[in-house]
Short mmCIF file of C-alpha atoms and ligand atoms in Angstrom, two decimals:
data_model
loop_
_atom_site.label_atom_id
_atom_site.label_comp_id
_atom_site.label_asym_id
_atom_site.label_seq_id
_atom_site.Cartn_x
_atom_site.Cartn_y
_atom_site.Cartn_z
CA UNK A 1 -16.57 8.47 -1.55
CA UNK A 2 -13.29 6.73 -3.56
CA UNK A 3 -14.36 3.53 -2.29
CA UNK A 4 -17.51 3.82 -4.68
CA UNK A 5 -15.22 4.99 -7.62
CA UNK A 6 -14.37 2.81 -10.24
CA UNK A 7 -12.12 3.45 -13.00
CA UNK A 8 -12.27 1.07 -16.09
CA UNK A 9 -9.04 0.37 -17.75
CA UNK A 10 -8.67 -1.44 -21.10
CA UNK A 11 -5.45 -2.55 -23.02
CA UNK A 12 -5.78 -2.33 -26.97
CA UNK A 13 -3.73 -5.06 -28.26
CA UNK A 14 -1.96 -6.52 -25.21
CA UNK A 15 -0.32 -9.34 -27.96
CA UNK A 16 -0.14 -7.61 -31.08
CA UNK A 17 1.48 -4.17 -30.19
CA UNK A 18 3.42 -4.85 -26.79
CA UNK A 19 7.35 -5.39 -27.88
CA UNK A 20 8.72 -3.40 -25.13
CA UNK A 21 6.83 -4.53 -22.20
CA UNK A 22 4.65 -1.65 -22.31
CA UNK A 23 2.39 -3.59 -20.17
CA UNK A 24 4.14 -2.04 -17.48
CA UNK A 25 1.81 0.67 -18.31
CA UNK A 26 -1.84 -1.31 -17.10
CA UNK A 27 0.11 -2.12 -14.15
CA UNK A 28 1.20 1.07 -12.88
CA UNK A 29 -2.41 2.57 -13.03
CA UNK A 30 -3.84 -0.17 -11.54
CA UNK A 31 -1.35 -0.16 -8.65
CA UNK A 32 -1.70 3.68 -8.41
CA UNK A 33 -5.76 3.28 -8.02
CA UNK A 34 -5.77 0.36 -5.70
CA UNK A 35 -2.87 2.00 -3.78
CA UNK A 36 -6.19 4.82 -3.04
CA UNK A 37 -8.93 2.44 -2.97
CA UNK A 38 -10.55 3.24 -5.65
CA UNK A 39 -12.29 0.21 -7.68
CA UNK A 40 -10.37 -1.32 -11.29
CA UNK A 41 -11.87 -3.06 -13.63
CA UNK A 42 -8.99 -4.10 -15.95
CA UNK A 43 -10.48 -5.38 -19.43
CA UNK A 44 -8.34 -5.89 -22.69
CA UNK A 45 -9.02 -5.90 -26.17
CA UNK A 46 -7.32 -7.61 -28.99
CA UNK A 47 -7.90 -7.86 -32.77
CA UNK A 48 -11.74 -8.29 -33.13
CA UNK A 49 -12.54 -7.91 -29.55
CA UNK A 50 -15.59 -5.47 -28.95
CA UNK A 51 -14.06 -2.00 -26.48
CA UNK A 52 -16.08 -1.59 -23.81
CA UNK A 53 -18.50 1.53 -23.69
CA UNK A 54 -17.61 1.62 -19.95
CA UNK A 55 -14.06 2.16 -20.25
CA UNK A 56 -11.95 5.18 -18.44
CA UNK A 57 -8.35 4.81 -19.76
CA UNK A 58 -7.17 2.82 -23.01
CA UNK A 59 -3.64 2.13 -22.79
CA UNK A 60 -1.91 1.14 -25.94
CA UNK A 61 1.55 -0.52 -26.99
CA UNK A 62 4.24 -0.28 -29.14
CA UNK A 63 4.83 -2.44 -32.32
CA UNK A 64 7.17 -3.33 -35.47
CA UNK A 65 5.96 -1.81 -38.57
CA UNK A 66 4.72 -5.55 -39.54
CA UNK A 67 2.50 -5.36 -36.28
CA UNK A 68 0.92 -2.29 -36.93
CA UNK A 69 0.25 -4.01 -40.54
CA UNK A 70 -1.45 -6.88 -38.79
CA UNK A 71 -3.41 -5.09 -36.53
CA UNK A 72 -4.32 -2.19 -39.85
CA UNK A 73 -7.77 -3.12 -40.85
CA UNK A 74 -8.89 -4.10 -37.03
CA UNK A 75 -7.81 -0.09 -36.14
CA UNK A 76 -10.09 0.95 -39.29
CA UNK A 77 -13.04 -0.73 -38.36
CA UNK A 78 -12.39 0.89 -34.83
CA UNK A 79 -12.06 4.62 -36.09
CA UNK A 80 -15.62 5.98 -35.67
CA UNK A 81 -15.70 4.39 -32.30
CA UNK A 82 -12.22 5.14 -30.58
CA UNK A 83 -13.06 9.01 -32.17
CA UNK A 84 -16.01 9.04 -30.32
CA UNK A 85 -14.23 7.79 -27.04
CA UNK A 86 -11.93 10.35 -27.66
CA UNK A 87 -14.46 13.20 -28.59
CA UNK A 88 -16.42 12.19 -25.12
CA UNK A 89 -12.93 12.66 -23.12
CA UNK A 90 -11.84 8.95 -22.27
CA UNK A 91 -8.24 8.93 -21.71
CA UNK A 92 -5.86 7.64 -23.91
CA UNK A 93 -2.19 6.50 -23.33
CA UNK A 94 -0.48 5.36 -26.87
CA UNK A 95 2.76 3.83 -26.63
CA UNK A 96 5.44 4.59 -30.23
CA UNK A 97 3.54 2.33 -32.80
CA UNK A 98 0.03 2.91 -31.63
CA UNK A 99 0.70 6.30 -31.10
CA UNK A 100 2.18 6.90 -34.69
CA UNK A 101 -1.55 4.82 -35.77
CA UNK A 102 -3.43 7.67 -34.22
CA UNK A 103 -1.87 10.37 -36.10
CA UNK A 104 -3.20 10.67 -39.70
CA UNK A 105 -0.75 8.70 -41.64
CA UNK A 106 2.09 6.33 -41.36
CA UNK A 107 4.36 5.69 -43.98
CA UNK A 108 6.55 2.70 -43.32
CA UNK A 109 10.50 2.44 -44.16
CA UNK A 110 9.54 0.02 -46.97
CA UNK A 111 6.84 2.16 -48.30
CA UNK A 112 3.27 0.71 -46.58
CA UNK A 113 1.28 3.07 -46.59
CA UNK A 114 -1.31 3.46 -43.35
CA UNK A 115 -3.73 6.04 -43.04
CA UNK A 116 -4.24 6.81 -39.37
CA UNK A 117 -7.14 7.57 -37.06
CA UNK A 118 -6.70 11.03 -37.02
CA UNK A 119 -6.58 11.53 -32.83
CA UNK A 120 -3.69 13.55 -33.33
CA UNK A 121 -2.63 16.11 -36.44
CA UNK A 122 0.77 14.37 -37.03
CA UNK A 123 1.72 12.33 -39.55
CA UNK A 124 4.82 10.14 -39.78
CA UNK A 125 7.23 8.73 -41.87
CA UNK A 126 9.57 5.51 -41.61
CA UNK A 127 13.06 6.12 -42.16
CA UNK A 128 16.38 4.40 -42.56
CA UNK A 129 18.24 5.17 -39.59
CA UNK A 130 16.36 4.26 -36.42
CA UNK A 131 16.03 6.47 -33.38
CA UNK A 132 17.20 4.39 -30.30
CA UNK A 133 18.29 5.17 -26.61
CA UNK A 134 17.55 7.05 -23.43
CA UNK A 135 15.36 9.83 -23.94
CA UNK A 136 14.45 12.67 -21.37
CA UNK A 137 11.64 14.88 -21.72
CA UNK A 138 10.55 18.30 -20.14
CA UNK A 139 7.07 17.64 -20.03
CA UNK A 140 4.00 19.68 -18.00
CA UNK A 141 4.07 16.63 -15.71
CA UNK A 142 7.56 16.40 -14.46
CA UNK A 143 10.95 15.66 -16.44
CA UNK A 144 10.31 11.85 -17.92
CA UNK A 145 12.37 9.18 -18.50
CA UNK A 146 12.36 6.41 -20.67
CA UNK A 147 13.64 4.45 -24.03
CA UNK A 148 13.13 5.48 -27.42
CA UNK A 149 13.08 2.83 -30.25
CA UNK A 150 11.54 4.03 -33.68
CA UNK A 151 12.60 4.74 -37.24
CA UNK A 152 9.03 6.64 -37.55
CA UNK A 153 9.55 10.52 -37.81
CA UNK A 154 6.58 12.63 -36.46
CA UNK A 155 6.31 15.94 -37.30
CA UNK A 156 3.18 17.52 -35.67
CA UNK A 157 0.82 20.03 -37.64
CA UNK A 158 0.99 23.86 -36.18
CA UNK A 159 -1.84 23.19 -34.07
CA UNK A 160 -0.65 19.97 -32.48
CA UNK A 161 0.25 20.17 -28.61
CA UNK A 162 3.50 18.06 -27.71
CA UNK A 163 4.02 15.94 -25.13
CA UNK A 164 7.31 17.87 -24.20
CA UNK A 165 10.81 19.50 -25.06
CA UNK A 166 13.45 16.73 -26.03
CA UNK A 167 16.37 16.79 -23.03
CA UNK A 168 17.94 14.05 -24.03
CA UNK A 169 17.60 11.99 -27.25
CA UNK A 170 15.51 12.21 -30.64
CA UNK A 171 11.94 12.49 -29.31
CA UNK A 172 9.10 12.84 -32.33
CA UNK A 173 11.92 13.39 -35.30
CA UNK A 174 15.49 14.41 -33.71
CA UNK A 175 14.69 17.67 -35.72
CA UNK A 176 12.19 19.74 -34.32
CA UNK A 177 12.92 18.87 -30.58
CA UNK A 178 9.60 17.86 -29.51
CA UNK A 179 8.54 14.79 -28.03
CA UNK A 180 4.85 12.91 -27.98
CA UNK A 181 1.46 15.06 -28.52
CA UNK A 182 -1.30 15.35 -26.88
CA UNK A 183 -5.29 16.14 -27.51
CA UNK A 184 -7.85 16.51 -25.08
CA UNK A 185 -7.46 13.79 -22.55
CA UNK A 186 -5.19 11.45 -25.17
CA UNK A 187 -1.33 11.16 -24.62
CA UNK A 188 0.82 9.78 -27.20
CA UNK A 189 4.87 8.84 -26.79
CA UNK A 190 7.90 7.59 -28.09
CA UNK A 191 9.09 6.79 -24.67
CA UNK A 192 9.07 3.32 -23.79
CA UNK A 193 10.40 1.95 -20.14
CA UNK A 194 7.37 1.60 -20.16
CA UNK A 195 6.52 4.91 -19.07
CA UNK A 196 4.42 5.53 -15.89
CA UNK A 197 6.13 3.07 -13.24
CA UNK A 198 9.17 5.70 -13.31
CA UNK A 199 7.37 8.58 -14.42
CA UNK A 200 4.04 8.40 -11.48
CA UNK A 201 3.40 11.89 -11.60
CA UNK A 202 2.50 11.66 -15.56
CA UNK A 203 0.43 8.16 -14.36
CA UNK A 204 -1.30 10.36 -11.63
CA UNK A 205 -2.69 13.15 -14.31
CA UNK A 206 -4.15 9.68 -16.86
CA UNK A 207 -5.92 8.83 -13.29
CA UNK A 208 -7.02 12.65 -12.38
CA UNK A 209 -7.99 13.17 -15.81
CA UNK A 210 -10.13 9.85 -15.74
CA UNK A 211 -11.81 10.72 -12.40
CA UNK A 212 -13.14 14.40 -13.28
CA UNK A 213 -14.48 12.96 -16.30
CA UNK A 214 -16.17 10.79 -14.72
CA UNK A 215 -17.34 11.39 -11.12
CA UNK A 216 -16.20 15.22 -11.41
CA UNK A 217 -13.87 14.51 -8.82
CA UNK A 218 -11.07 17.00 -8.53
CA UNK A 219 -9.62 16.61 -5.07
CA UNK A 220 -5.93 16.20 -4.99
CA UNK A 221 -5.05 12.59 -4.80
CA UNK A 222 -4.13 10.76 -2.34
CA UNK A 223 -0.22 10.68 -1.79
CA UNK A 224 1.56 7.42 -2.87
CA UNK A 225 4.99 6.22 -1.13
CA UNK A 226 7.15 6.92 -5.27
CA UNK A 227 10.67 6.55 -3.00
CA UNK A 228 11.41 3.36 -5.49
CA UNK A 229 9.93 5.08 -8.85
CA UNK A 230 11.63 8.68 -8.14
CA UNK A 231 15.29 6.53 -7.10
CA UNK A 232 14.61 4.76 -10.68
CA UNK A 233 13.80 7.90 -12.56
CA UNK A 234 17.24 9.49 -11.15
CA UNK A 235 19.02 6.34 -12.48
CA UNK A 236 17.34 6.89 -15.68
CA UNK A 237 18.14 10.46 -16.08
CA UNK A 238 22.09 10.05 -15.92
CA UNK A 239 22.02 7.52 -18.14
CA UNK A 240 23.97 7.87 -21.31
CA UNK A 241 21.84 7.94 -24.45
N1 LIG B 301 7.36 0.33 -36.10
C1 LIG B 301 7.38 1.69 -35.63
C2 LIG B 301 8.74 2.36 -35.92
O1 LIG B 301 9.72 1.68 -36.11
C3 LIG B 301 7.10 1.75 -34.14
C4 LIG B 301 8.17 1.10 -33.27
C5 LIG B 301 7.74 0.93 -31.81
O2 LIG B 301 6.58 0.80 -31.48
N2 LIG B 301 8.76 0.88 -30.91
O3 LIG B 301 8.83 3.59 -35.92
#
């Protein structure tokens, strides 16, 4: 029965890597499981703050390069564990600057050097002209909407899934025209907004994903009343870059 469902959500770094409200993110799956009555426990973890073993979904911000410096040796000590999450299928949401801390290296504009976690097979590298403005996104989960702002360029290895096909706007590297990545039940993006309250059918696979890890539940979910997300999302997608 849903009622007896619980899905455990945790935000990594709520203060350190969260410069473009991507809080907005927590929110929207909450919303989207209480909206069904399924049970949230919403935890959060910060520099030094243990991860619970319990959790379903990690959601994770965006940052300037000096934030993902600060928060650097906390992510090390955290590899063996969030690879282990990742291995065992918890989903993962990374938002720009966490997501580019996943991949195996990030080079910074000034030259910092930070080797990744290795979720994804991408590595990136600051650059000089920063990628900025509306980005749209064929993705397997509808056409998304959202803001880019990075001067990171990701270029994924051959055997790295995207996200999706750049519409509109840079996307991983304003080269290769593909947008995000993802691996097993972890998503990463560029595209800040944040994402999921005008994007609910990507927030609705996190939440599937979540609940056939967990409970093997695979019945369609229920339907939510997205009038206000989908008139947003149509805003969004005439916007100008
Ligand atoms: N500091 C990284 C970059 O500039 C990430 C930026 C972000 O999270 N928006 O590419």
């Amino acid at each position: 029965m849903v009622k007896e469902m619980e899905i455990t959500l945790c935000h990594l770094y709520p203060y350190s890597m969260n410069i473009y409200g991507d809080t907005g993110n927590m929110r929207t799956l909450e919303y989207r499981l209480v909206a069904r009555g399924f049970k949230v426990n919403v935890l959060k973890a910060d520099i030094g703050d243990k991860i619970s073993h319990e959790v379903d979904i990690i959601v994770a911000g965006g940052g300037q390069d000096s934030g993902q410096l600060h928060v650097k040796s906390d992510l090390h000590k955290r590899k063996k564990e969030i690879l282990s999450l990742h291995d065992d299928g918890v989903v993962f949401l990374t938002i720009c600057g966490t997501y580019q801390l996943l991949g195996h290296r990030f080079t910074t504009h000034s030259g910092d050097d930070i080797t990744g976690l290795g979720v994804f097979n991408l590595q990136t590298k600051g650059s000089s002209e920063r990628l900025i403005g509306n980005i749209v996104v064929d993705s397997p989960f509808g056409t998304l909407v959202g803001f880019e702002n990075h001067s990171g360029l990701t270029y994924l290895d051959d055997d790295q899934q995207p996200l999706g096909k750049v519409l509109k706007g840079a996307g991983n590297n304003g080269q290769t025209g593909d947008e995000g990545a993802i691996s097993k039940n972890a998503f990463g993006t560029y595209l800040h907004g944040p994402i999921l309250p005008k994007n609910p059918k990507l927030a609705d696979e996190l939440i599937r994903r979540a609940l056939k890890r967990k409970y093997g539940f695979s019945d369609e979910l229920v339907e939510l009343d997205d009038r206000e997300e989908n008139k947003a999302a149509a805003i969004a997608l005439e916007l100008p870059r």
